[in-house]
mmCIF file of C-alpha atoms and ligand atoms in Angstrom:
data_model
loop_
_atom_site.group_PDB
_atom_site.id
_atom_site.type_symbol
_atom_site.label_atom_id
_atom_site.label_comp_id
_atom_site.label_asym_id
_atom_site.label_seq_id
_atom_site.Cartn_x
_atom_site.Cartn_y
_atom_site.Cartn_z
ATOM 1 C CA UNK A 10 -1.885 -151.248 -9.923
ATOM 2 C CA UNK A 11 -3.832 -154.439 -9.760
ATOM 3 C CA UNK A 12 -2.060 -157.058 -7.214
ATOM 4 C CA UNK A 13 -0.558 -159.851 -9.299
ATOM 5 C CA UNK A 14 -2.641 -162.553 -7.406
ATOM 6 C CA UNK A 15 -4.950 -163.238 -10.326
ATOM 7 C CA UNK A 16 -4.553 -165.444 -13.465
ATOM 8 C CA UNK A 17 -8.085 -164.669 -14.734
ATOM 9 C CA UNK A 18 -10.891 -162.423 -13.689
ATOM 10 C CA UNK A 19 -14.427 -163.289 -15.169
ATOM 11 C CA UNK A 20 -17.850 -161.657 -15.170
ATOM 12 C CA UNK A 21 -20.436 -163.336 -17.028
ATOM 13 C CA UNK A 22 -23.536 -161.033 -16.624
ATOM 14 C CA UNK A 23 -25.812 -163.470 -18.621
ATOM 15 C CA UNK A 24 -27.923 -165.343 -16.620
ATOM 16 C CA UNK A 25 -27.593 -168.785 -14.904
ATOM 17 C CA UNK A 26 -31.116 -169.504 -16.079
ATOM 18 C CA UNK A 27 -32.536 -169.922 -19.673
ATOM 19 C CA UNK A 28 -35.913 -169.123 -20.359
ATOM 20 C CA UNK A 29 -37.408 -171.150 -23.248
ATOM 21 C CA UNK A 30 -40.543 -169.856 -25.095
ATOM 22 C CA UNK A 31 -42.212 -170.883 -28.485
ATOM 23 C CA UNK A 32 -43.399 -168.787 -31.137
ATOM 24 C CA UNK A 33 -46.768 -170.074 -30.829
ATOM 25 C CA UNK A 34 -47.284 -167.965 -27.884
ATOM 26 C CA UNK A 35 -47.172 -164.612 -29.717
ATOM 27 C CA UNK A 36 -49.871 -165.685 -32.003
ATOM 28 C CA UNK A 37 -52.355 -165.976 -29.296
ATOM 29 C CA UNK A 38 -51.638 -162.835 -27.380
ATOM 30 C CA UNK A 39 -49.845 -159.752 -28.075
ATOM 31 C CA UNK A 40 -46.088 -159.924 -26.963
ATOM 32 C CA UNK A 41 -44.313 -156.907 -25.727
ATOM 33 C CA UNK A 42 -40.487 -157.015 -24.846
ATOM 34 C CA UNK A 43 -38.084 -154.723 -23.130
ATOM 35 C CA UNK A 44 -34.430 -155.044 -22.333
ATOM 36 C CA UNK A 45 -33.046 -153.090 -19.305
ATOM 37 C CA UNK A 46 -29.533 -152.880 -17.944
ATOM 38 C CA UNK A 47 -29.934 -152.135 -14.150
ATOM 39 C CA UNK A 48 -28.531 -153.484 -10.856
ATOM 40 C CA UNK A 49 -25.308 -154.396 -12.647
ATOM 41 C CA UNK A 50 -27.131 -157.003 -14.929
ATOM 42 C CA UNK A 51 -29.083 -157.404 -18.081
ATOM 43 C CA UNK A 52 -32.795 -157.798 -17.222
ATOM 44 C CA UNK A 53 -35.503 -158.844 -19.994
ATOM 45 C CA UNK A 54 -38.988 -158.474 -19.472
ATOM 46 C CA UNK A 55 -41.590 -160.144 -21.757
ATOM 47 C CA UNK A 56 -45.322 -159.469 -21.187
ATOM 48 C CA UNK A 57 -48.594 -160.412 -22.922
ATOM 49 C CA UNK A 58 -51.792 -158.552 -23.429
ATOM 50 C CA UNK A 59 -53.189 -155.260 -24.569
ATOM 51 C CA UNK A 60 -51.699 -153.147 -21.899
ATOM 52 C CA UNK A 61 -48.206 -154.538 -22.218
ATOM 53 C CA UNK A 62 -46.401 -151.520 -23.721
ATOM 54 C CA UNK A 63 -47.576 -149.199 -20.985
ATOM 55 C CA UNK A 64 -47.028 -151.982 -18.324
ATOM 56 C CA UNK A 65 -43.441 -152.421 -19.593
ATOM 57 C CA UNK A 66 -42.783 -148.602 -19.570
ATOM 58 C CA UNK A 67 -44.077 -148.540 -15.978
ATOM 59 C CA UNK A 68 -41.735 -151.686 -15.027
ATOM 60 C CA UNK A 69 -38.792 -150.052 -16.298
ATOM 61 C CA UNK A 70 -39.375 -146.910 -14.349
ATOM 62 C CA UNK A 71 -39.980 -148.996 -11.195
ATOM 63 C CA UNK A 72 -36.702 -151.004 -11.756
ATOM 64 C CA UNK A 73 -34.698 -147.593 -12.085
ATOM 65 C CA UNK A 74 -36.559 -146.069 -9.139
ATOM 66 C CA UNK A 75 -35.612 -149.023 -6.994
ATOM 67 C CA UNK A 76 -32.007 -149.188 -8.382
ATOM 68 C CA UNK A 77 -31.683 -145.574 -7.216
ATOM 69 C CA UNK A 78 -32.568 -146.596 -3.729
ATOM 70 C CA UNK A 79 -30.531 -149.930 -3.328
ATOM 71 C CA UNK A 80 -27.352 -149.181 -5.138
ATOM 72 C CA UNK A 81 -24.380 -149.442 -3.010
ATOM 73 C CA UNK A 82 -22.150 -147.269 -5.677
ATOM 74 C CA UNK A 83 -24.569 -144.361 -6.378
ATOM 75 C CA UNK A 84 -23.756 -141.880 -3.671
ATOM 76 C CA UNK A 85 -27.225 -140.590 -3.366
ATOM 77 C CA UNK A 86 -28.952 -144.198 -2.833
ATOM 78 C CA UNK A 87 -30.665 -144.966 0.539
ATOM 79 C CA UNK A 88 -27.894 -147.689 0.979
ATOM 80 C CA UNK A 89 -24.998 -145.441 0.362
ATOM 81 C CA UNK A 90 -26.452 -142.519 2.680
ATOM 82 C CA UNK A 91 -26.619 -145.147 5.263
ATOM 83 C CA UNK A 92 -23.068 -146.496 4.703
ATOM 84 C CA UNK A 93 -21.701 -142.834 4.400
ATOM 85 C CA UNK A 94 -23.556 -141.299 7.436
ATOM 86 C CA UNK A 95 -23.853 -144.424 9.724
ATOM 87 C CA UNK A 96 -27.574 -143.564 9.911
ATOM 88 C CA UNK A 97 -30.155 -142.260 7.401
ATOM 89 C CA UNK A 98 -33.824 -141.852 6.760
ATOM 90 C CA UNK A 99 -34.772 -144.163 4.073
ATOM 91 C CA UNK A 100 -37.801 -144.929 1.758
ATOM 92 C CA UNK A 101 -40.409 -147.475 2.637
ATOM 93 C CA UNK A 102 -39.064 -149.946 0.212
ATOM 94 C CA UNK A 103 -35.638 -149.671 1.465
ATOM 95 C CA UNK A 104 -36.792 -150.020 5.090
ATOM 96 C CA UNK A 105 -39.138 -153.006 4.129
ATOM 97 C CA UNK A 106 -36.196 -154.797 2.061
ATOM 98 C CA UNK A 107 -33.739 -154.382 5.039
ATOM 99 C CA UNK A 108 -36.226 -155.430 7.620
ATOM 100 C CA UNK A 109 -36.994 -158.523 5.400
ATOM 101 C CA UNK A 110 -33.146 -159.204 4.719
ATOM 102 C CA UNK A 111 -32.408 -159.021 8.443
ATOM 103 C CA UNK A 112 -35.077 -161.758 9.075
ATOM 104 C CA UNK A 113 -33.317 -163.990 6.510
ATOM 105 C CA UNK A 114 -29.941 -163.199 8.274
ATOM 106 C CA UNK A 115 -31.264 -164.621 11.281
ATOM 107 C CA UNK A 116 -33.234 -167.388 9.843
ATOM 108 C CA UNK A 117 -30.176 -168.811 7.848
ATOM 109 C CA UNK A 118 -28.142 -168.851 11.014
ATOM 110 C CA UNK A 119 -25.911 -165.844 9.476
ATOM 111 C CA UNK A 120 -25.106 -167.741 6.100
ATOM 112 C CA UNK A 121 -26.561 -164.617 4.625
ATOM 113 C CA UNK A 122 -25.350 -161.406 6.135
ATOM 114 C CA UNK A 123 -26.046 -158.078 4.582
ATOM 115 C CA UNK A 124 -23.211 -156.534 6.074
ATOM 116 C CA UNK A 125 -20.276 -158.526 4.239
ATOM 117 C CA UNK A 126 -19.641 -155.339 2.026
ATOM 118 C CA UNK A 127 -16.280 -154.431 3.492
ATOM 119 C CA UNK A 128 -15.102 -157.898 2.809
ATOM 120 C CA UNK A 129 -16.339 -157.841 -0.776
ATOM 121 C CA UNK A 130 -14.531 -154.547 -1.328
ATOM 122 C CA UNK A 131 -11.397 -155.930 0.016
ATOM 123 C CA UNK A 132 -11.516 -159.026 -2.179
ATOM 124 C CA UNK A 133 -11.987 -156.546 -5.099
ATOM 125 C CA UNK A 134 -15.532 -157.749 -6.173
ATOM 126 C CA UNK A 135 -16.852 -154.259 -6.229
ATOM 127 C CA UNK A 136 -14.301 -152.661 -8.436
ATOM 128 C CA UNK A 137 -12.978 -155.598 -10.218
ATOM 129 C CA UNK A 138 -9.612 -155.315 -8.623
ATOM 130 C CA UNK A 139 -9.223 -158.771 -7.490
ATOM 131 C CA UNK A 140 -6.736 -159.986 -4.887
ATOM 132 C CA UNK A 141 -6.290 -162.448 -2.041
ATOM 133 C CA UNK A 142 -6.200 -160.402 1.191
ATOM 134 C CA UNK A 143 -3.888 -161.290 4.058
ATOM 135 C CA UNK A 144 -5.380 -163.292 6.844
ATOM 136 C CA UNK A 145 -4.958 -160.376 9.073
ATOM 137 C CA UNK A 146 -6.799 -158.037 7.043
ATOM 138 C CA UNK A 147 -9.715 -160.425 6.583
ATOM 139 C CA UNK A 148 -9.689 -160.761 10.589
ATOM 140 C CA UNK A 149 -9.806 -156.923 11.094
ATOM 141 C CA UNK A 150 -12.575 -156.566 8.622
ATOM 142 C CA UNK A 151 -14.606 -159.307 10.204
ATOM 143 C CA UNK A 152 -15.175 -157.304 13.316
ATOM 144 C CA UNK A 153 -17.070 -154.785 11.397
ATOM 145 C CA UNK A 154 -19.276 -157.581 9.807
ATOM 146 C CA UNK A 155 -22.640 -158.583 11.596
ATOM 147 C CA UNK A 156 -26.296 -157.973 10.702
ATOM 148 C CA UNK A 157 -26.933 -157.443 14.201
ATOM 149 C CA UNK A 158 -25.123 -154.084 13.922
ATOM 150 C CA UNK A 159 -27.980 -152.938 11.555
ATOM 151 C CA UNK A 160 -31.229 -151.549 13.213
ATOM 152 C CA UNK A 161 -34.525 -150.272 11.393
ATOM 153 C CA UNK A 162 -36.637 -147.962 13.426
ATOM 154 C CA UNK A 163 -39.471 -146.613 11.549
ATOM 155 C CA UNK A 164 -37.765 -145.171 8.439
ATOM 156 C CA UNK A 165 -34.450 -144.728 9.988
ATOM 157 C CA UNK A 166 -31.672 -147.323 9.357
ATOM 158 C CA UNK A 167 -28.576 -147.281 11.446
ATOM 159 C CA UNK A 168 -25.322 -149.414 11.012
ATOM 160 C CA UNK A 169 -22.543 -149.908 13.330
ATOM 161 C CA UNK A 170 -19.343 -147.773 13.035
ATOM 162 C CA UNK A 171 -17.204 -149.291 10.206
ATOM 163 C CA UNK A 172 -19.941 -151.613 8.938
ATOM 164 C CA UNK A 173 -21.742 -151.157 5.578
ATOM 165 C CA UNK A 174 -24.996 -152.591 4.290
ATOM 166 C CA UNK A 175 -24.947 -154.254 0.675
ATOM 167 C CA UNK A 176 -28.439 -155.558 -0.610
ATOM 168 C CA UNK A 177 -26.784 -157.137 -3.698
ATOM 169 C CA UNK A 178 -28.193 -160.778 -2.340
ATOM 170 C CA UNK A 179 -31.864 -159.749 -2.106
ATOM 171 C CA UNK A 180 -32.399 -156.452 -4.273
ATOM 172 C CA UNK A 181 -33.253 -158.256 -7.683
ATOM 173 C CA UNK A 182 -35.660 -160.680 -5.708
ATOM 174 C CA UNK A 183 -37.632 -157.572 -4.157
ATOM 175 C CA UNK A 184 -37.661 -155.844 -7.424
ATOM 176 C CA UNK A 185 -39.070 -158.828 -9.218
ATOM 177 C CA UNK A 186 -41.838 -159.175 -6.624
ATOM 178 C CA UNK A 187 -42.581 -155.423 -7.070
ATOM 179 C CA UNK A 188 -42.593 -155.736 -10.915
ATOM 180 C CA UNK A 189 -44.830 -158.824 -10.764
ATOM 181 C CA UNK A 190 -47.324 -156.842 -8.592
ATOM 182 C CA UNK A 191 -47.233 -153.785 -10.763
ATOM 183 C CA UNK A 192 -47.871 -155.930 -13.955
ATOM 184 C CA UNK A 193 -50.918 -157.621 -12.223
ATOM 185 C CA UNK A 194 -52.339 -154.063 -11.104
ATOM 186 C CA UNK A 195 -52.044 -153.321 -14.925
ATOM 187 C CA UNK A 196 -54.146 -156.169 -15.759
ATOM 188 C CA UNK A 197 -51.251 -158.429 -17.056
ATOM 189 C CA UNK A 198 -51.968 -162.063 -16.485
ATOM 190 C CA UNK A 199 -48.975 -163.456 -18.290
ATOM 191 C CA UNK A 200 -45.519 -162.231 -18.138
ATOM 192 C CA UNK A 201 -41.767 -163.504 -17.761
ATOM 193 C CA UNK A 202 -39.142 -161.379 -16.146
ATOM 194 C CA UNK A 203 -35.488 -162.347 -16.205
ATOM 195 C CA UNK A 204 -33.634 -160.256 -13.914
ATOM 196 C CA UNK A 205 -30.151 -161.660 -14.397
ATOM 197 C CA UNK A 206 -30.295 -164.934 -12.628
ATOM 198 C CA UNK A 207 -33.779 -164.223 -11.161
ATOM 199 C CA UNK A 208 -36.574 -165.517 -13.120
ATOM 200 C CA UNK A 209 -40.092 -164.378 -12.071
ATOM 201 C CA UNK A 210 -43.285 -165.691 -13.696
ATOM 202 C CA UNK A 211 -46.688 -164.347 -13.779
ATOM 203 C CA UNK A 212 -49.384 -166.592 -14.589
ATOM 204 C CA UNK A 213 -48.705 -169.168 -17.314
ATOM 205 C CA UNK A 214 -47.764 -168.618 -20.879
ATOM 206 C CA UNK A 215 -50.564 -167.140 -22.931
ATOM 207 C CA UNK A 216 -51.404 -170.672 -24.418
ATOM 208 C CA UNK A 217 -52.043 -171.917 -20.868
ATOM 209 C CA UNK A 218 -48.994 -174.157 -20.479
ATOM 210 C CA UNK A 219 -46.394 -173.477 -17.831
ATOM 211 C CA UNK A 220 -43.298 -171.353 -18.317
ATOM 212 C CA UNK A 221 -40.124 -173.384 -19.045
ATOM 213 C CA UNK A 222 -37.053 -172.375 -17.179
ATOM 214 C CA UNK A 223 -33.590 -174.100 -17.814
ATOM 215 C CA UNK A 224 -30.855 -174.248 -15.053
ATOM 216 C CA UNK A 225 -27.496 -173.804 -16.789
ATOM 217 C CA UNK A 226 -24.609 -176.168 -16.417
ATOM 218 C CA UNK A 227 -22.401 -174.194 -14.070
ATOM 219 C CA UNK A 228 -19.207 -175.069 -16.009
ATOM 220 C CA UNK A 229 -20.472 -175.162 -19.476
ATOM 221 C CA UNK A 230 -22.380 -171.947 -20.421
ATOM 222 C CA UNK A 231 -25.316 -172.545 -22.749
ATOM 223 C CA UNK A 232 -25.708 -176.103 -21.857
ATOM 224 C CA UNK A 233 -28.830 -176.695 -19.791
ATOM 225 C CA UNK A 234 -28.861 -179.328 -16.812
ATOM 226 C CA UNK A 235 -32.707 -179.533 -16.272
ATOM 227 C CA UNK A 236 -35.709 -177.544 -17.337
ATOM 228 C CA UNK A 237 -38.380 -176.491 -14.613
ATOM 229 C CA UNK A 238 -41.866 -175.751 -15.464
ATOM 230 C CA UNK A 239 -43.454 -173.107 -13.422
ATOM 231 C CA UNK A 240 -46.366 -170.618 -13.044
ATOM 232 C CA UNK A 241 -46.561 -167.774 -10.724
ATOM 233 C CA UNK A 242 -43.204 -168.788 -9.261
ATOM 234 C CA UNK A 243 -39.721 -167.260 -8.717
ATOM 235 C CA UNK A 244 -36.760 -169.257 -9.735
ATOM 236 C CA UNK A 245 -33.463 -167.798 -8.513
ATOM 237 C CA UNK A 246 -30.001 -169.233 -8.912
ATOM 238 C CA UNK A 247 -26.865 -168.190 -7.234
ATOM 239 C CA UNK A 248 -23.688 -169.759 -8.565
ATOM 240 C CA UNK A 249 -19.736 -169.427 -8.383
ATOM 241 C CA UNK A 250 -19.472 -169.028 -12.220
ATOM 242 C CA UNK A 251 -20.973 -165.573 -12.737
ATOM 243 C CA UNK A 252 -18.530 -163.395 -10.928
ATOM 244 C CA UNK A 253 -15.374 -164.778 -9.887
ATOM 245 C CA UNK A 254 -11.770 -164.944 -10.258
ATOM 246 C CA UNK A 255 -9.005 -167.431 -10.287
ATOM 247 C CA UNK A 256 -6.069 -166.759 -7.855
ATOM 248 C CA UNK A 257 -2.451 -167.461 -8.356
ATOM 249 C CA UNK A 258 -3.022 -170.625 -6.096
ATOM 250 C CA UNK A 259 -5.402 -171.942 -8.899
ATOM 251 C CA UNK A 260 -8.478 -171.600 -6.776
ATOM 252 C CA UNK A 261 -11.747 -170.052 -7.836
ATOM 253 C CA UNK A 262 -12.948 -167.169 -5.673
ATOM 254 C CA UNK A 263 -16.395 -166.223 -6.325
ATOM 255 C CA UNK A 264 -18.347 -163.031 -5.308
ATOM 256 C CA UNK A 265 -20.495 -164.746 -2.499
ATOM 257 C CA UNK A 266 -18.595 -164.485 0.772
ATOM 258 C CA UNK A 267 -19.008 -166.741 3.719
ATOM 259 C CA UNK A 268 -19.777 -164.331 6.615
ATOM 260 C CA UNK A 269 -18.148 -166.879 8.996
ATOM 261 C CA UNK A 270 -14.716 -166.868 7.392
ATOM 262 C CA UNK A 271 -14.615 -163.714 5.617
ATOM 263 C CA UNK A 272 -13.672 -165.762 2.542
ATOM 264 C CA UNK A 273 -15.535 -166.608 -0.694
ATOM 265 C CA UNK A 274 -17.952 -169.369 0.085
ATOM 266 C CA UNK A 275 -16.286 -172.842 -0.767
ATOM 267 C CA UNK A 276 -19.076 -175.135 0.373
ATOM 268 C CA UNK A 277 -18.790 -177.602 -2.082
ATOM 269 C CA UNK A 278 -21.980 -176.495 -3.877
ATOM 270 C CA UNK A 279 -21.314 -174.401 -7.149
ATOM 271 C CA UNK A 280 -25.018 -173.772 -8.169
ATOM 272 C CA UNK A 281 -28.011 -173.473 -6.053
ATOM 273 C CA UNK A 282 -31.536 -172.641 -7.390
ATOM 274 C CA UNK A 283 -34.396 -171.799 -5.163
ATOM 275 C CA UNK A 284 -38.193 -171.979 -6.504
ATOM 276 C CA UNK A 285 -40.876 -170.249 -4.452
ATOM 277 C CA UNK A 286 -43.773 -167.748 -4.363
ATOM 278 C CA UNK A 287 -41.785 -164.882 -3.123
ATOM 279 C CA UNK A 288 -38.752 -163.516 -5.157
ATOM 280 C CA UNK A 289 -37.058 -161.811 -2.292
ATOM 281 C CA UNK A 290 -37.205 -165.038 -0.227
ATOM 282 C CA UNK A 291 -35.726 -167.202 -3.153
ATOM 283 C CA UNK A 292 -33.073 -164.619 -3.657
ATOM 284 C CA UNK A 293 -32.082 -164.488 -0.003
ATOM 285 C CA UNK A 294 -32.072 -168.257 0.292
ATOM 286 C CA UNK A 295 -30.351 -169.130 -2.913
ATOM 287 C CA UNK A 296 -27.433 -167.160 -1.636
ATOM 288 C CA UNK A 297 -27.666 -168.570 1.812
ATOM 289 C CA UNK A 298 -27.898 -172.294 0.825
ATOM 290 C CA UNK A 299 -24.973 -171.553 -1.558
ATOM 291 C CA UNK A 300 -22.842 -170.609 1.758
ATOM 292 C CA UNK A 301 -24.252 -173.357 3.676
ATOM 293 C CA UNK A 302 -23.137 -176.310 1.348
ATOM 294 C CA UNK A 303 -25.324 -179.315 0.953
ATOM 295 C CA UNK A 304 -25.622 -180.938 4.384
ATOM 296 C CA UNK A 305 -26.560 -177.648 6.036
ATOM 297 C CA UNK A 306 -28.796 -176.588 3.151
ATOM 298 C CA UNK A 307 -30.586 -180.033 3.052
ATOM 299 C CA UNK A 308 -31.380 -179.617 6.874
ATOM 300 C CA UNK A 309 -32.628 -176.142 6.250
ATOM 301 C CA UNK A 310 -34.813 -177.400 3.517
ATOM 302 C CA UNK A 311 -36.233 -179.829 5.963
ATOM 303 C CA UNK A 312 -37.863 -177.121 7.992
ATOM 304 C CA UNK A 313 -38.820 -174.868 5.040
ATOM 305 C CA UNK A 314 -41.400 -176.814 2.906
ATOM 306 C CA UNK A 315 -42.575 -173.585 1.281
ATOM 307 C CA UNK A 316 -39.463 -173.563 -0.957
ATOM 308 C CA UNK A 317 -38.152 -175.835 -3.428
ATOM 309 C CA UNK A 318 -34.342 -176.269 -4.434
ATOM 310 C CA UNK A 319 -31.995 -177.538 -6.868
ATOM 311 C CA UNK A 320 -28.419 -178.077 -5.627
ATOM 312 C CA UNK A 321 -25.424 -178.869 -7.820
ATOM 313 C CA UNK A 322 -22.156 -179.637 -6.233
ATOM 314 C CA UNK A 323 -18.628 -179.556 -7.558
ATOM 315 C CA UNK A 324 -18.928 -183.105 -8.955
ATOM 316 C CA UNK A 325 -21.796 -182.326 -10.886
ATOM 317 C CA UNK A 326 -24.137 -184.361 -8.420
ATOM 318 C CA UNK A 327 -27.626 -182.860 -8.467
ATOM 319 C CA UNK A 328 -29.854 -182.864 -5.383
ATOM 320 C CA UNK A 329 -33.452 -181.758 -5.555
ATOM 321 C CA UNK A 330 -36.532 -181.357 -3.356
ATOM 322 C CA UNK A 331 -39.482 -183.553 -4.362
ATOM 323 C CA UNK A 332 -41.305 -180.479 -5.357
ATOM 324 C CA UNK A 333 -38.355 -179.560 -7.723
ATOM 325 C CA UNK A 334 -38.338 -183.094 -9.082
ATOM 326 C CA UNK A 335 -42.098 -182.956 -9.657
ATOM 327 C CA UNK A 336 -41.508 -179.879 -12.098
ATOM 328 C CA UNK A 337 -38.145 -180.845 -13.611
ATOM 329 C CA UNK A 338 -37.199 -182.482 -16.862
ATOM 330 C CA UNK A 339 -33.681 -183.668 -16.598
ATOM 331 C CA UNK A 340 -31.431 -183.117 -19.582
ATOM 332 C CA UNK A 341 -29.371 -185.983 -21.198
ATOM 333 C CA UNK A 342 -27.047 -187.850 -18.886
ATOM 334 C CA UNK A 343 -27.969 -185.929 -15.766
ATOM 335 C CA UNK A 344 -29.728 -187.598 -12.917
ATOM 336 C CA UNK A 345 -30.773 -186.224 -9.630
ATOM 337 C CA UNK A 346 -30.945 -187.396 -6.035
ATOM 338 C CA UNK A 347 -34.128 -186.554 -4.185
ATOM 339 C CA UNK A 348 -33.934 -184.512 -0.973
ATOM 340 C CA UNK A 349 -36.773 -186.125 1.139
ATOM 341 C CA UNK A 350 -38.531 -183.918 3.699
ATOM 342 C CA UNK A 351 -40.089 -185.799 6.602
HETATM 343 P P1 ADP B 3 -26.301 -162.505 -8.090
HETATM 344 O O1 ADP B 3 -26.414 -161.132 -7.568
HETATM 345 O O2 ADP B 3 -25.233 -162.830 -8.881
HETATM 346 O O3 ADP B 3 -27.610 -162.928 -8.630
HETATM 347 P P2 ADP B 3 -26.761 -163.578 -5.359
HETATM 348 O O4 ADP B 3 -28.176 -163.253 -5.140
HETATM 349 O O5 ADP B 3 -26.186 -164.869 -4.746
HETATM 350 O O6 ADP B 3 -26.039 -163.489 -6.778
HETATM 351 O O7 ADP B 3 -25.921 -162.206 -4.519
HETATM 352 C C1 ADP B 3 -24.631 -162.080 -4.595
HETATM 353 C C2 ADP B 3 -24.363 -160.662 -4.111
HETATM 354 O O8 ADP B 3 -24.864 -160.471 -2.567
HETATM 355 C C3 ADP B 3 -22.808 -160.358 -3.933
HETATM 356 O O9 ADP B 3 -22.422 -159.836 -5.209
HETATM 357 C C4 ADP B 3 -22.856 -159.337 -2.684
HETATM 358 O O10 ADP B 3 -23.211 -158.178 -3.176
HETATM 359 C C5 ADP B 3 -23.825 -159.962 -1.870
HETATM 360 N N1 ADP B 3 -23.261 -161.050 -1.076
HETATM 361 C C6 ADP B 3 -22.285 -161.878 -1.196
HETATM 362 N N2 ADP B 3 -22.180 -162.648 -0.064
HETATM 363 C C7 ADP B 3 -23.095 -162.421 0.822
HETATM 364 C C8 ADP B 3 -23.708 -163.076 1.913
HETATM 365 N N3 ADP B 3 -23.154 -164.091 2.575
HETATM 366 N N4 ADP B 3 -24.622 -162.676 2.432
HETATM 367 C C9 ADP B 3 -25.415 -161.395 1.884
HETATM 368 N N5 ADP B 3 -25.106 -160.823 0.846
HETATM 369 C C10 ADP B 3 -23.939 -161.438 0.305
HETATM 370 MG MG1 MG B 4 -29.491 -163.902 -3.829
#
């Protein structure tokens, strides 16, 4: 039986980002589309060019292959074998992604931690059986959490006893990067991938204009706060409005865990979008900046000039790096405060 600590549970698999495209594009180049449900989300892939259909079929296969490696629920995946056995031989992709993710855990001063899985499970985010755990249970589980308990040696990944790896914060970004490379190898110069909150653009639109990606209002689905014009970039959003529940205390508990407290992040930020060249980096950092909160996120951004960000706090105040401002068009009543970098 579900514990009675929930007044409402919500799962919105639709994206936090909206992709705008006009009909005129398809006149200038052949458009091919494919929708895929993978990694617990809807993905939509759109490519232009002659090889489009073949490229999309290959992309779908690749997404399914990577899901088969990174899934935390499929007992045969690399991640599950690590978690069940404590140590496992894994594919090159898994070793590469875990190595990269461990780097981001360190770089973000553990705002990102790929070992929060036992906490995520206890809060009910893995099975939809949401509840607020007792403090003692959280404290107990925190002792098994810590990315420093994960080691990658050649193709063997080991996790500390009682610990578990979850690549939910980075898998879609890595997959997006892989698909962009694959499409380029197939000769595709123009494509847009929307992997449930992770948008990745290959080149520009076929008409030569940039892709336009809207950041959704975190409390009003369908309304767009601002629109970013991008080319050859990843745009990744983490928010507290996709997977969350409202506890009996009336508070919102989201699926991003603060590794320091063992509780859903409650940093004051409700939406974080990161824009950059690397999907996996944007994915890792959108989750991490969400946990950090505005002040810490702003100081992190001071030393990471290769990425841009749009931070939205619970008062709907919007903070943007200068690079984000340069490619953004604000909607209606929204204004932004610029995060200046020295
Ligand atoms: P989404 O998957 O909804 O696009 P994120 O990229 O922000 O959102 O990833 C959230 C997922 O990452 C969670 O569902 C969980 O699997 C995992 N996770 C939650 N908190 C953390 C954290 N602090 N560090 C690393 N992974 C996390
Ligand atoms: Mg992420």
